C-alpha cells in the first residue's frame, strides 16, 4: 500500500504519466500564477476541497540558486550564505481522483551563524537549544515530499487526504560541532460537504510527528568550549566541554473548518487550530528532561474574489495567533543503586512566547483571457506583535510592527510564435516599529546570550526598514508541438534598515525550469 | 489476513494517538511557575548552644544563579521569594553560649529540591572546626596551549601558632572532575569519609618544616621555572621556588631542586603507578589537607577498612578513605558556576565550589583576606567553609599573595 502511494506521489510530481497534453497555454508561468491566486481551497489546507478550485494538469521541474548577505539579520541567521534548490511538482487526474505531488531538495551553506549549536532551525519555536559564542558555518540539506488527493463527490461529500514528509540534516562546522537530523511527518484528512451548488463547508484534521537529534562534539579535544543551555530571553546555564546529545520529539493535533460561497463572488472563510507538544530529552544513555513546549496556534482567514472578463479583484484578511508555553523541569541525579539516573521532580511553565499577526491584502489583476493576465497590482498591510516573557525572574521581549507593501507586475507578450513572455515586477515595503523593548532581569546579565544574542535579536525585530524586490521571469514554448514551457526567473531583494546601526540585507537568486 | 492487517493498523493508530495525546496532555497540565516559601529551622548539635537566632541562611540555586539570603529568627524562619529548583541551603554565623563564649556555627543541605510550598527544612548546625592551615591559592587550569605542568597548591598558616608541616597529608578526591555521576560508597561508611584518588605527605621527622603564622608553602606538580622556553613561556607562574614537588620520576621532566612530597597512596598501593605526572583535572579538582591525630595510625594501603571501590562502577580502581575528622581544609573546584550542582565533597568540608570558567586560561583561585591582619601585617584569610564565598576567582596565579612570607627552610634561601 505504502509502495503504491509513493509511486503515485512521484508520478504526480515528475509528471511522467503519459497524459494528453492540453492545447491551451495553461502551463505558462503567468497562467499557473493566476490559478494559484484563485485556488482558495488549496490555501485553506483542506485537501478535500481541491477539486472545487478547478483541477488542472501540469508538471514542473526546476533548479535554482539563491545567495544572501548583509548585516541586517537575526544573530542566529548566517551572516551570508547560499542555497541550491531542485524542485518538481505535478497535478494530475487519476480517473476521478485529483492528485498533486511535490518534491523539493535544498542544500544550504550558511556562513557565520551565531548562537546555535544544536538545532537546524533555531526559529521553529523551540527555545531550549544550545548556543555557543563561536560564529560558525553550517551545511544543511532539506528534503520535502508532499501529496494531496481529492476524491470525486459522492453525493454531497468529497474526501481528501494530504501528507508530507520533511527530512533535514545539518552540520555545524566549528567546535562545539553539532550533527543534526530532523524529520517531520504530517497527515491531513479532510471532507467537504456541499450544502448547495454554491455553498460548501469543509472540515479537516491534522496530525504531525517531528523528531530532531543533535549530537555535539569537539574535534579539537584539547580545547574545551564554553556553551550555553538557553532557557529563554537570555536566561542560560553556562557549561564547559564538548556539549551533549539532544533529542527533540514532538506531536501535534489540529484541524480546520471552512465555508465557501461561490456565486457572483467567490468567498471562503476558514479557521485552523493546532496544538503541539514537543519535549527535549538530553542524552540517550542517562536521559534527562531538558525542557518542553506546548504550542497553540490559531489561524483565521477570509478571502473574497470577484472576477469579470477583464479583472479579478481579490481581498483577503488573515489572523494568526501562536502561544508557546516554555516548560522547565526540576531534575535531580539519583545515584542510588536502585535508580542510577535522572529524576524529574517537578515541572513549571517558566516562559511564554506570543506572536500575533493580522494581515490585509487587496489585489487587482488585469486579465488577458481566462488563463492569462496582463498586469497585477496589490497593496497589503501586516500588523505583527511579539510578546515574549520569562516569568521568574521577570524579563520580556516585545515588538510591535506594521509592514505596508505595494507591488505590481506586468506580463509582456514578446512573441506570439512561441508565446515568449517577460514578466517584470516590483514590490516595495515599508516597516515601522510601533513599540517594543527588551529587558532582562535574570541572573548573569553579562552572558553573551543576553548582551549579544537577545539584545541584537530584539533590535532586529524592532527595526524600521524599507524593502524592495524585483522579480523577473522569461518564458517561451519549446519543442515541435510547443507544449512545453521553458522558463527562467530571477529576483533581487534589498532591505535597508534604519535602526540600531543595522545597514542592509540583500538576497538574489534565480531558477530555470520546465513546465510540461 | 485482511482482518489481521486492519487489526495491526488499528493497534498502530491507537498507539500513536495515545502516545501523542500523552505528550500534549502532560504539557497542557503544567502549572505556571510561582514563588515558593520554605520554612527553615536550625538545630544546634552542640550541647552548650541552643539559640540559633541571628544565623545567616543562604539559599542558592547554582544552576540558575539565584540566591536568597535571610537571617534566622528564634524558632522557624520563613524564607519566601524562592523560584523552584535545587538549592544549596547554608546556615552559618557566630553565636554566644551561656558563658559568653563565641562559636562559629555552620550547617548545610546540598541539592535540596524546592518544589513544594511551605515545607519545613531542619538543618543541623555544629561548631565549625577552625583550621590553622588553609589553602590560600590553587592553580589548576594550566596555560594555553595545553600546558598543565604549572599546577600548584599553596597552603597558609592562618593561625597564631607555628605549625610543623611534617606528616601533613595532601590528597585529591574522586571523582577527579565535577560530575553529576557521583560514586556510591559502602553504606557502613555513613558520612564519615572523603574518598581520595591519590595521597601525598609532607616529608620530615616532625620538626623539619615549621610554618610560622603568616607564612605559606606551596606544592607544585613540577617545581620548575615554567616560563623557560622549553616549557611554557606564557606561563603566569615560575614554580622553581615551590617548597615541595610532586615528583613522578619522569625523565623528560626531571626532578627539580624542591624537596619531593612523599607518595602515600594510589589505586590501593603505595607505588606511584605509571602516569608520567601528577596531573589533577584542569577543570578543577577537589583537594584536602589532613593530619592524623596523635596516637592513631593511618595506613590506607595495608588497612582494607580504609580503602574501597566505587560501588556504582565496575571499575577496579581503589580509593582511600580519609576520615572527615582528620581534614583541616578542603576546597572543591569545578568547571564553572553551574557545576556546583554536581558537588562531590561533603558540605561539612566545603559548602561551595570555586572555578575559573575555562581550561588553560592561566587563571587560578585565591582565598580572600578577612578584614583582620596579624601584627606583622600578614593577612588573616577568610574561612567560612564555603569556597564559593571564600575565594576570588579568575586571578593571575601568584605565590605568597597579600604579603605572606616564605618559610626559612625554603630551598632557594
mmCIF file of N, CA and C in Angstrom, chain A residues 207 220 222-224 226 231 235-241 249-253 275-279 286 292 294 296 325 327-333 335-337 340 342 345-350 352 390-393 443-444 447, chain B residues 16-17 19-21 23-36 62-67 82-86 110-116 146 180-184 282-283 312 335-339 357-360:
data_model
loop_
_atom_site.group_PDB
_atom_site.id
_atom_site.type_symbol
_atom_site.label_atom_id
_atom_site.label_comp_id
_atom_site.label_asym_id
_atom_site.label_seq_id
_atom_site.Cartn_x
_atom_site.Cartn_y
_atom_site.Cartn_z
ATOM 1 N N UNK A 207 -2.537 15.698 11.840
ATOM 2 C CA UNK A 207 -1.633 15.101 12.835
ATOM 3 C C UNK A 207 -0.216 15.190 12.286
ATOM 4 N N UNK A 220 38.729 19.486 18.119
ATOM 5 C CA UNK A 220 39.930 19.794 18.890
ATOM 6 C C UNK A 220 39.624 19.482 20.352
ATOM 7 N N UNK A 222 41.456 19.195 22.812
ATOM 8 C CA UNK A 222 42.270 19.846 23.833
ATOM 9 C C UNK A 222 41.646 21.141 24.342
ATOM 10 N N UNK A 223 40.762 21.705 23.549
ATOM 11 C CA UNK A 223 40.167 22.982 23.938
ATOM 12 C C UNK A 223 38.700 22.752 24.297
ATOM 13 N N UNK A 224 38.402 22.936 25.552
ATOM 14 C CA UNK A 224 37.015 22.799 25.994
ATOM 15 C C UNK A 224 36.282 24.104 25.721
ATOM 16 N N UNK A 226 33.119 26.851 25.818
ATOM 17 C CA UNK A 226 32.008 27.331 26.638
ATOM 18 C C UNK A 226 30.738 27.301 25.791
ATOM 19 N N UNK A 231 17.410 28.986 27.986
ATOM 20 C CA UNK A 231 16.134 28.731 28.647
ATOM 21 C C UNK A 231 15.089 29.771 28.275
ATOM 22 N N UNK A 235 18.102 33.945 29.485
ATOM 23 C CA UNK A 235 18.387 33.083 30.635
ATOM 24 C C UNK A 235 19.117 31.843 30.135
ATOM 25 N N UNK A 236 20.242 31.550 30.757
ATOM 26 C CA UNK A 236 21.060 30.455 30.243
ATOM 27 C C UNK A 236 21.872 29.828 31.357
ATOM 28 N N UNK A 237 22.225 28.579 31.128
ATOM 29 C CA UNK A 237 23.136 27.874 32.026
ATOM 30 C C UNK A 237 24.432 27.657 31.259
ATOM 31 N N UNK A 238 25.525 28.121 31.839
ATOM 32 C CA UNK A 238 26.817 28.024 31.166
ATOM 33 C C UNK A 238 27.469 26.678 31.455
ATOM 34 N N UNK A 239 28.073 26.112 30.432
ATOM 35 C CA UNK A 239 28.797 24.853 30.584
ATOM 36 C C UNK A 239 30.131 24.943 29.879
ATOM 37 N N UNK A 240 30.988 24.010 30.212
ATOM 38 C CA UNK A 240 32.310 23.965 29.617
ATOM 39 C C UNK A 240 32.553 22.535 29.159
ATOM 40 N N UNK A 241 32.967 22.353 27.919
ATOM 41 C CA UNK A 241 33.244 20.994 27.474
ATOM 42 C C UNK A 241 32.928 20.809 26.012
ATOM 43 N N UNK A 249 11.416 15.476 20.474
ATOM 44 C CA UNK A 249 10.313 14.700 19.899
ATOM 45 C C UNK A 249 9.016 15.455 20.110
ATOM 46 N N UNK A 250 8.246 15.538 19.054
ATOM 47 C CA UNK A 250 7.013 16.315 19.162
ATOM 48 C C UNK A 250 5.854 15.689 18.414
ATOM 49 N N UNK A 251 4.678 15.990 18.881
ATOM 50 C CA UNK A 251 3.443 15.581 18.217
ATOM 51 C C UNK A 251 2.516 16.775 18.166
ATOM 52 N N UNK A 252 1.682 16.795 17.156
ATOM 53 C CA UNK A 252 0.700 17.883 17.093
ATOM 54 C C UNK A 252 -0.612 17.373 16.529
ATOM 55 N N UNK A 253 -1.663 17.984 17.025
ATOM 56 C CA UNK A 253 -3.012 17.686 16.576
ATOM 57 C C UNK A 253 -3.701 18.992 16.243
ATOM 58 N N UNK A 275 -2.491 22.284 18.157
ATOM 59 C CA UNK A 275 -1.779 22.225 19.437
ATOM 60 C C UNK A 275 -0.625 21.239 19.292
ATOM 61 N N UNK A 276 0.547 21.675 19.699
ATOM 62 C CA UNK A 276 1.755 20.866 19.540
ATOM 63 C C UNK A 276 2.436 20.688 20.890
ATOM 64 N N UNK A 277 2.915 19.502 21.139
ATOM 65 C CA UNK A 277 3.734 19.246 22.322
ATOM 66 C C UNK A 277 5.082 18.717 21.875
ATOM 67 N N UNK A 278 6.140 19.350 22.320
ATOM 68 C CA UNK A 278 7.479 18.890 21.927
ATOM 69 C C UNK A 278 8.387 18.904 23.143
ATOM 70 N N UNK A 279 9.078 17.810 23.340
ATOM 71 C CA UNK A 279 9.946 17.704 24.505
ATOM 72 C C UNK A 279 11.390 17.476 24.113
ATOM 73 N N UNK A 286 21.654 8.203 29.765
ATOM 74 C CA UNK A 286 21.041 8.580 31.030
ATOM 75 C C UNK A 286 20.109 9.749 30.746
ATOM 76 N N UNK A 292 10.394 21.345 27.667
ATOM 77 C CA UNK A 292 9.375 21.014 26.671
ATOM 78 C C UNK A 292 8.548 22.254 26.382
ATOM 79 N N UNK A 294 4.606 23.664 24.798
ATOM 80 C CA UNK A 294 3.265 23.483 24.238
ATOM 81 C C UNK A 294 3.017 24.689 23.344
ATOM 82 N N UNK A 296 0.270 26.505 20.876
ATOM 83 C CA UNK A 296 -1.123 26.564 20.459
ATOM 84 C C UNK A 296 -1.259 27.648 19.400
ATOM 85 N N UNK A 325 4.078 27.872 25.505
ATOM 86 C CA UNK A 325 4.464 27.761 26.911
ATOM 87 C C UNK A 325 5.796 27.031 26.980
ATOM 88 N N UNK A 327 8.322 25.046 29.157
ATOM 89 C CA UNK A 327 8.242 24.274 30.408
ATOM 90 C C UNK A 327 9.633 23.794 30.798
ATOM 91 N N UNK A 328 10.044 24.136 31.994
ATOM 92 C CA UNK A 328 11.328 23.668 32.525
ATOM 93 C C UNK A 328 11.094 22.657 33.639
ATOM 94 N N UNK A 329 12.042 21.775 33.782
ATOM 95 C CA UNK A 329 11.932 20.690 34.762
ATOM 96 C C UNK A 329 12.937 20.898 35.892
ATOM 97 N N UNK A 330 12.540 20.499 37.081
ATOM 98 C CA UNK A 330 13.499 20.400 38.185
ATOM 99 C C UNK A 330 13.950 18.950 38.210
ATOM 100 N N UNK A 331 15.200 18.717 37.845
ATOM 101 C CA UNK A 331 15.695 17.351 37.751
ATOM 102 C C UNK A 331 16.799 17.128 38.773
ATOM 103 N N UNK A 332 16.892 15.913 39.218
ATOM 104 C CA UNK A 332 17.912 15.577 40.207
ATOM 105 C C UNK A 332 18.528 14.235 39.845
ATOM 106 N N UNK A 333 19.831 14.200 39.930
ATOM 107 C CA UNK A 333 20.525 12.955 39.639
ATOM 108 C C UNK A 333 20.439 12.043 40.855
ATOM 109 N N UNK A 335 21.893 8.766 42.339
ATOM 110 C CA UNK A 335 22.976 7.807 42.165
ATOM 111 C C UNK A 335 22.806 6.561 43.021
ATOM 112 N N UNK A 336 21.613 6.372 43.554
ATOM 113 C CA UNK A 336 21.405 5.191 44.390
ATOM 114 C C UNK A 336 21.446 3.941 43.529
ATOM 115 N N UNK A 337 21.672 2.836 44.171
ATOM 116 C CA UNK A 337 21.819 1.572 43.449
ATOM 117 C C UNK A 337 20.572 1.243 42.635
ATOM 118 N N UNK A 340 20.117 5.152 39.637
ATOM 119 C CA UNK A 340 21.210 5.483 38.727
ATOM 120 C C UNK A 340 20.729 6.249 37.501
ATOM 121 N N UNK A 342 18.393 10.137 36.113
ATOM 122 C CA UNK A 342 17.821 11.444 36.412
ATOM 123 C C UNK A 342 16.352 11.314 36.759
ATOM 124 N N UNK A 345 11.596 15.976 39.230
ATOM 125 C CA UNK A 345 10.852 16.189 40.470
ATOM 126 C C UNK A 345 9.637 17.066 40.266
ATOM 127 N N UNK A 346 9.734 17.990 39.345
ATOM 128 C CA UNK A 346 8.614 18.905 39.104
ATOM 129 C C UNK A 346 8.825 19.591 37.767
ATOM 130 N N UNK A 347 7.781 20.202 37.262
ATOM 131 C CA UNK A 347 7.894 20.972 36.017
ATOM 132 C C UNK A 347 6.992 22.191 36.124
ATOM 133 N N UNK A 348 7.412 23.237 35.476
ATOM 134 C CA UNK A 348 6.683 24.505 35.568
ATOM 135 C C UNK A 348 6.752 25.225 34.226
ATOM 136 N N UNK A 349 5.708 25.967 33.930
ATOM 137 C CA UNK A 349 5.782 26.905 32.807
ATOM 138 C C UNK A 349 6.619 28.084 33.277
ATOM 139 N N UNK A 350 7.783 28.235 32.660
ATOM 140 C CA UNK A 350 8.699 29.292 33.091
ATOM 141 C C UNK A 350 8.708 30.480 32.120
ATOM 142 N N UNK A 352 6.698 32.295 28.375
ATOM 143 C CA UNK A 352 5.648 32.280 27.349
ATOM 144 C C UNK A 352 6.118 33.110 26.164
ATOM 145 N N UNK A 390 9.749 35.872 30.240
ATOM 146 C CA UNK A 390 10.283 34.876 31.177
ATOM 147 C C UNK A 390 9.680 35.229 32.530
ATOM 148 N N UNK A 391 9.026 34.274 33.142
ATOM 149 C CA UNK A 391 8.129 34.627 34.251
ATOM 150 C C UNK A 391 8.887 34.954 35.533
ATOM 151 N N UNK A 392 9.829 34.100 35.905
ATOM 152 C CA UNK A 392 10.595 34.343 37.135
ATOM 153 C C UNK A 392 12.061 34.027 36.914
ATOM 154 N N UNK A 393 12.967 34.922 37.113
ATOM 155 C CA UNK A 393 12.789 36.359 37.333
ATOM 156 C C UNK A 393 12.243 36.987 36.049
ATOM 157 N N UNK A 443 19.579 36.330 36.230
ATOM 158 C CA UNK A 443 20.967 36.242 36.664
ATOM 159 C C UNK A 443 21.888 36.282 35.456
ATOM 160 N N UNK A 444 23.150 36.523 35.714
ATOM 161 C CA UNK A 444 24.186 36.517 34.687
ATOM 162 C C UNK A 444 23.827 37.413 33.499
ATOM 163 N N UNK A 447 26.160 37.518 30.457
ATOM 164 C CA UNK A 447 26.327 36.437 29.488
ATOM 165 C C UNK A 447 26.071 36.977 28.080
ATOM 166 N N UNK B 16 -0.250 5.445 18.417
ATOM 167 C CA UNK B 16 0.151 6.804 18.027
ATOM 168 C C UNK B 16 -0.732 7.838 18.717
ATOM 169 N N UNK B 17 -2.042 7.576 18.698
ATOM 170 C CA UNK B 17 -2.974 8.542 19.282
ATOM 171 C C UNK B 17 -2.731 8.721 20.770
ATOM 172 N N UNK B 19 -0.065 7.907 22.530
ATOM 173 C CA UNK B 19 1.266 8.439 22.790
ATOM 174 C C UNK B 19 1.331 9.923 22.560
ATOM 175 N N UNK B 20 0.787 10.365 21.441
ATOM 176 C CA UNK B 20 0.854 11.790 21.119
ATOM 177 C C UNK B 20 -0.030 12.602 22.054
ATOM 178 N N UNK B 21 -1.178 12.058 22.410
ATOM 179 C CA UNK B 21 -2.052 12.788 23.338
ATOM 180 C C UNK B 21 -1.381 12.936 24.696
ATOM 181 N N UNK B 23 1.805 13.227 25.385
ATOM 182 C CA UNK B 23 2.808 14.289 25.343
ATOM 183 C C UNK B 23 2.156 15.661 25.423
ATOM 184 N N UNK B 24 1.071 15.817 24.686
ATOM 185 C CA UNK B 24 0.391 17.117 24.674
ATOM 186 C C UNK B 24 -0.322 17.352 26.001
ATOM 187 N N UNK B 25 -0.998 16.310 26.509
ATOM 188 C CA UNK B 25 -1.729 16.485 27.764
ATOM 189 C C UNK B 25 -0.803 16.811 28.929
ATOM 190 N N UNK B 26 0.360 16.169 28.959
ATOM 191 C CA UNK B 26 1.307 16.470 30.035
ATOM 192 C C UNK B 26 1.735 17.927 29.998
ATOM 193 N N UNK B 27 1.910 18.425 28.794
ATOM 194 C CA UNK B 27 2.272 19.832 28.664
ATOM 195 C C UNK B 27 1.152 20.747 29.086
ATOM 196 N N UNK B 28 -0.055 20.381 28.676
ATOM 197 C CA UNK B 28 -1.207 21.237 28.996
ATOM 198 C C UNK B 28 -1.505 21.240 30.494
ATOM 199 N N UNK B 29 -1.113 20.159 31.180
ATOM 200 C CA UNK B 29 -1.376 20.064 32.624
ATOM 201 C C UNK B 29 -0.388 20.865 33.472
ATOM 202 N N UNK B 30 0.611 21.421 32.864
ATOM 203 C CA UNK B 30 1.684 22.055 33.634
ATOM 204 C C UNK B 30 1.241 23.405 34.189
ATOM 205 N N UNK B 31 1.582 23.630 35.447
ATOM 206 C CA UNK B 31 1.200 24.897 36.071
ATOM 207 C C UNK B 31 2.267 25.962 35.868
ATOM 208 N N UNK B 32 1.834 27.199 35.962
ATOM 209 C CA UNK B 32 2.755 28.316 35.822
ATOM 210 C C UNK B 32 3.619 28.435 37.068
ATOM 211 N N UNK B 33 4.838 28.824 36.877
ATOM 212 C CA UNK B 33 5.758 28.933 37.999
ATOM 213 C C UNK B 33 5.331 30.072 38.929
ATOM 214 N N UNK B 34 5.598 29.883 40.208
ATOM 215 C CA UNK B 34 5.327 30.940 41.176
ATOM 216 C C UNK B 34 6.408 30.936 42.239
ATOM 217 N N UNK B 35 6.381 31.902 43.092
ATOM 218 C CA UNK B 35 7.346 31.967 44.184
ATOM 219 C C UNK B 35 6.955 31.003 45.299
ATOM 220 N N UNK B 36 7.947 30.377 45.881
ATOM 221 C CA UNK B 36 7.703 29.452 46.972
ATOM 222 C C UNK B 36 8.276 30.004 48.272
ATOM 223 N N UNK B 62 22.326 27.089 42.144
ATOM 224 C CA UNK B 62 23.513 27.341 41.330
ATOM 225 C C UNK B 62 23.226 27.218 39.844
ATOM 226 N N UNK B 63 22.320 26.323 39.488
ATOM 227 C CA UNK B 63 22.028 26.147 38.066
ATOM 228 C C UNK B 63 21.518 27.447 37.458
ATOM 229 N N UNK B 64 20.660 28.126 38.172
ATOM 230 C CA UNK B 64 20.075 29.337 37.620
ATOM 231 C C UNK B 64 20.719 30.595 38.178
ATOM 232 N N UNK B 65 21.700 30.418 39.063
ATOM 233 C CA UNK B 65 22.382 31.592 39.609
ATOM 234 C C UNK B 65 21.506 32.425 40.523
ATOM 235 N N UNK B 66 20.540 31.790 41.147
ATOM 236 C CA UNK B 66 19.618 32.525 42.007
ATOM 237 C C UNK B 66 20.049 32.381 43.468
ATOM 238 N N UNK B 67 20.041 33.495 44.199
ATOM 239 C CA UNK B 67 20.499 33.483 45.589
ATOM 240 C C UNK B 67 19.537 34.290 46.447
ATOM 241 N N UNK B 82 11.305 32.250 46.639
ATOM 242 C CA UNK B 82 12.187 31.257 46.022
ATOM 243 C C UNK B 82 11.562 30.727 44.739
ATOM 244 N N UNK B 83 12.346 30.691 43.671
ATOM 245 C CA UNK B 83 11.854 30.046 42.456
ATOM 246 C C UNK B 83 12.145 28.550 42.589
ATOM 247 N N UNK B 84 11.326 27.689 41.989
ATOM 248 C CA UNK B 84 11.549 26.250 42.140
ATOM 249 C C UNK B 84 12.909 25.825 41.580
ATOM 250 N N UNK B 85 13.477 24.802 42.196
ATOM 251 C CA UNK B 85 14.752 24.292 41.718
ATOM 252 C C UNK B 85 15.503 23.579 42.823
ATOM 253 N N UNK B 86 16.722 23.187 42.521
ATOM 254 C CA UNK B 86 17.573 22.543 43.512
ATOM 255 C C UNK B 86 18.419 23.603 44.197
ATOM 256 N N UNK B 110 22.615 20.154 50.716
ATOM 257 C CA UNK B 110 23.017 20.320 49.325
ATOM 258 C C UNK B 110 21.958 19.693 48.421
ATOM 259 N N UNK B 111 21.728 20.326 47.266
ATOM 260 C CA UNK B 111 20.771 19.824 46.265
ATOM 261 C C UNK B 111 19.403 19.526 46.875
ATOM 262 N N UNK B 112 18.925 20.473 47.642
ATOM 263 C CA UNK B 112 17.601 20.311 48.251
ATOM 264 C C UNK B 112 16.542 20.810 47.261
ATOM 265 N N UNK B 113 15.565 19.956 46.930
ATOM 266 C CA UNK B 113 14.578 20.382 45.938
ATOM 267 C C UNK B 113 13.499 21.276 46.544
ATOM 268 N N UNK B 114 13.360 22.451 45.997
ATOM 269 C CA UNK B 114 12.262 23.344 46.374
ATOM 270 C C UNK B 114 11.196 23.201 45.294
ATOM 271 N N UNK B 115 10.276 22.293 45.530
ATOM 272 C CA UNK B 115 9.208 22.043 44.560
ATOM 273 C C UNK B 115 7.837 22.054 45.223
ATOM 274 N N UNK B 116 7.814 22.308 46.524
ATOM 275 C CA UNK B 116 6.542 22.402 47.231
ATOM 276 C C UNK B 116 6.584 23.635 48.111
ATOM 277 N N UNK B 146 47.563 23.921 26.137
ATOM 278 C CA UNK B 146 47.543 22.595 26.773
ATOM 279 C C UNK B 146 48.728 22.335 27.697
ATOM 280 N N UNK B 180 27.825 14.976 37.687
ATOM 281 C CA UNK B 180 26.606 14.547 38.376
ATOM 282 C C UNK B 180 26.588 13.029 38.563
ATOM 283 N N UNK B 181 27.515 12.339 37.873
ATOM 284 C CA UNK B 181 27.595 10.885 38.023
ATOM 285 C C UNK B 181 28.451 10.582 39.240
ATOM 286 N N UNK B 182 27.832 10.681 40.386
ATOM 287 C CA UNK B 182 28.596 10.538 41.622
ATOM 288 C C UNK B 182 28.804 9.068 41.971
ATOM 289 N N UNK B 183 29.894 8.786 42.653
ATOM 290 C CA UNK B 183 30.154 7.396 43.064
ATOM 291 C C UNK B 183 29.177 6.965 44.163
ATOM 292 N N UNK B 184 29.142 5.679 44.403
ATOM 293 C CA UNK B 184 28.372 5.152 45.526
ATOM 294 C C UNK B 184 29.348 4.419 46.442
ATOM 295 N N UNK B 282 42.254 19.805 34.804
ATOM 296 C CA UNK B 282 42.349 21.239 34.510
ATOM 297 C C UNK B 282 40.973 21.910 34.605
ATOM 298 N N UNK B 283 39.915 21.140 34.745
ATOM 299 C CA UNK B 283 38.597 21.716 35.032
ATOM 300 C C UNK B 283 38.488 22.140 36.501
ATOM 301 N N UNK B 312 29.244 1.999 42.423
ATOM 302 C CA UNK B 312 28.357 2.283 41.294
ATOM 303 C C UNK B 312 29.022 1.963 39.965
ATOM 304 N N UNK B 335 34.031 23.212 36.847
ATOM 305 C CA UNK B 335 34.097 23.889 35.551
ATOM 306 C C UNK B 335 33.701 25.359 35.657
ATOM 307 N N UNK B 336 32.533 25.584 36.245
ATOM 308 C CA UNK B 336 32.022 26.954 36.303
ATOM 309 C C UNK B 336 30.934 27.016 37.376
ATOM 310 N N UNK B 337 30.245 28.148 37.425
ATOM 311 C CA UNK B 337 29.283 28.396 38.491
ATOM 312 C C UNK B 337 28.133 27.379 38.511
ATOM 313 N N UNK B 338 27.838 26.799 37.359
ATOM 314 C CA UNK B 338 26.707 25.879 37.314
ATOM 315 C C UNK B 338 27.043 24.474 37.774
ATOM 316 N N UNK B 339 28.334 24.158 37.852
ATOM 317 C CA UNK B 339 28.702 22.798 38.244
ATOM 318 C C UNK B 339 28.619 22.584 39.746
ATOM 319 N N UNK B 357 36.176 28.929 35.128
ATOM 320 C CA UNK B 357 35.290 29.068 33.967
ATOM 321 C C UNK B 357 35.845 28.584 32.651
ATOM 322 N N UNK B 358 37.100 28.159 32.608
ATOM 323 C CA UNK B 358 37.670 27.661 31.350
ATOM 324 C C UNK B 358 38.916 26.863 31.679
ATOM 325 N N UNK B 359 39.390 26.109 30.703
ATOM 326 C CA UNK B 359 40.644 25.398 30.889
ATOM 327 C C UNK B 359 41.764 26.130 30.153
ATOM 328 N N UNK B 360 42.967 25.970 30.629
ATOM 329 C CA UNK B 360 44.181 26.538 30.009
ATOM 330 C C UNK B 360 44.095 28.052 29.840
#
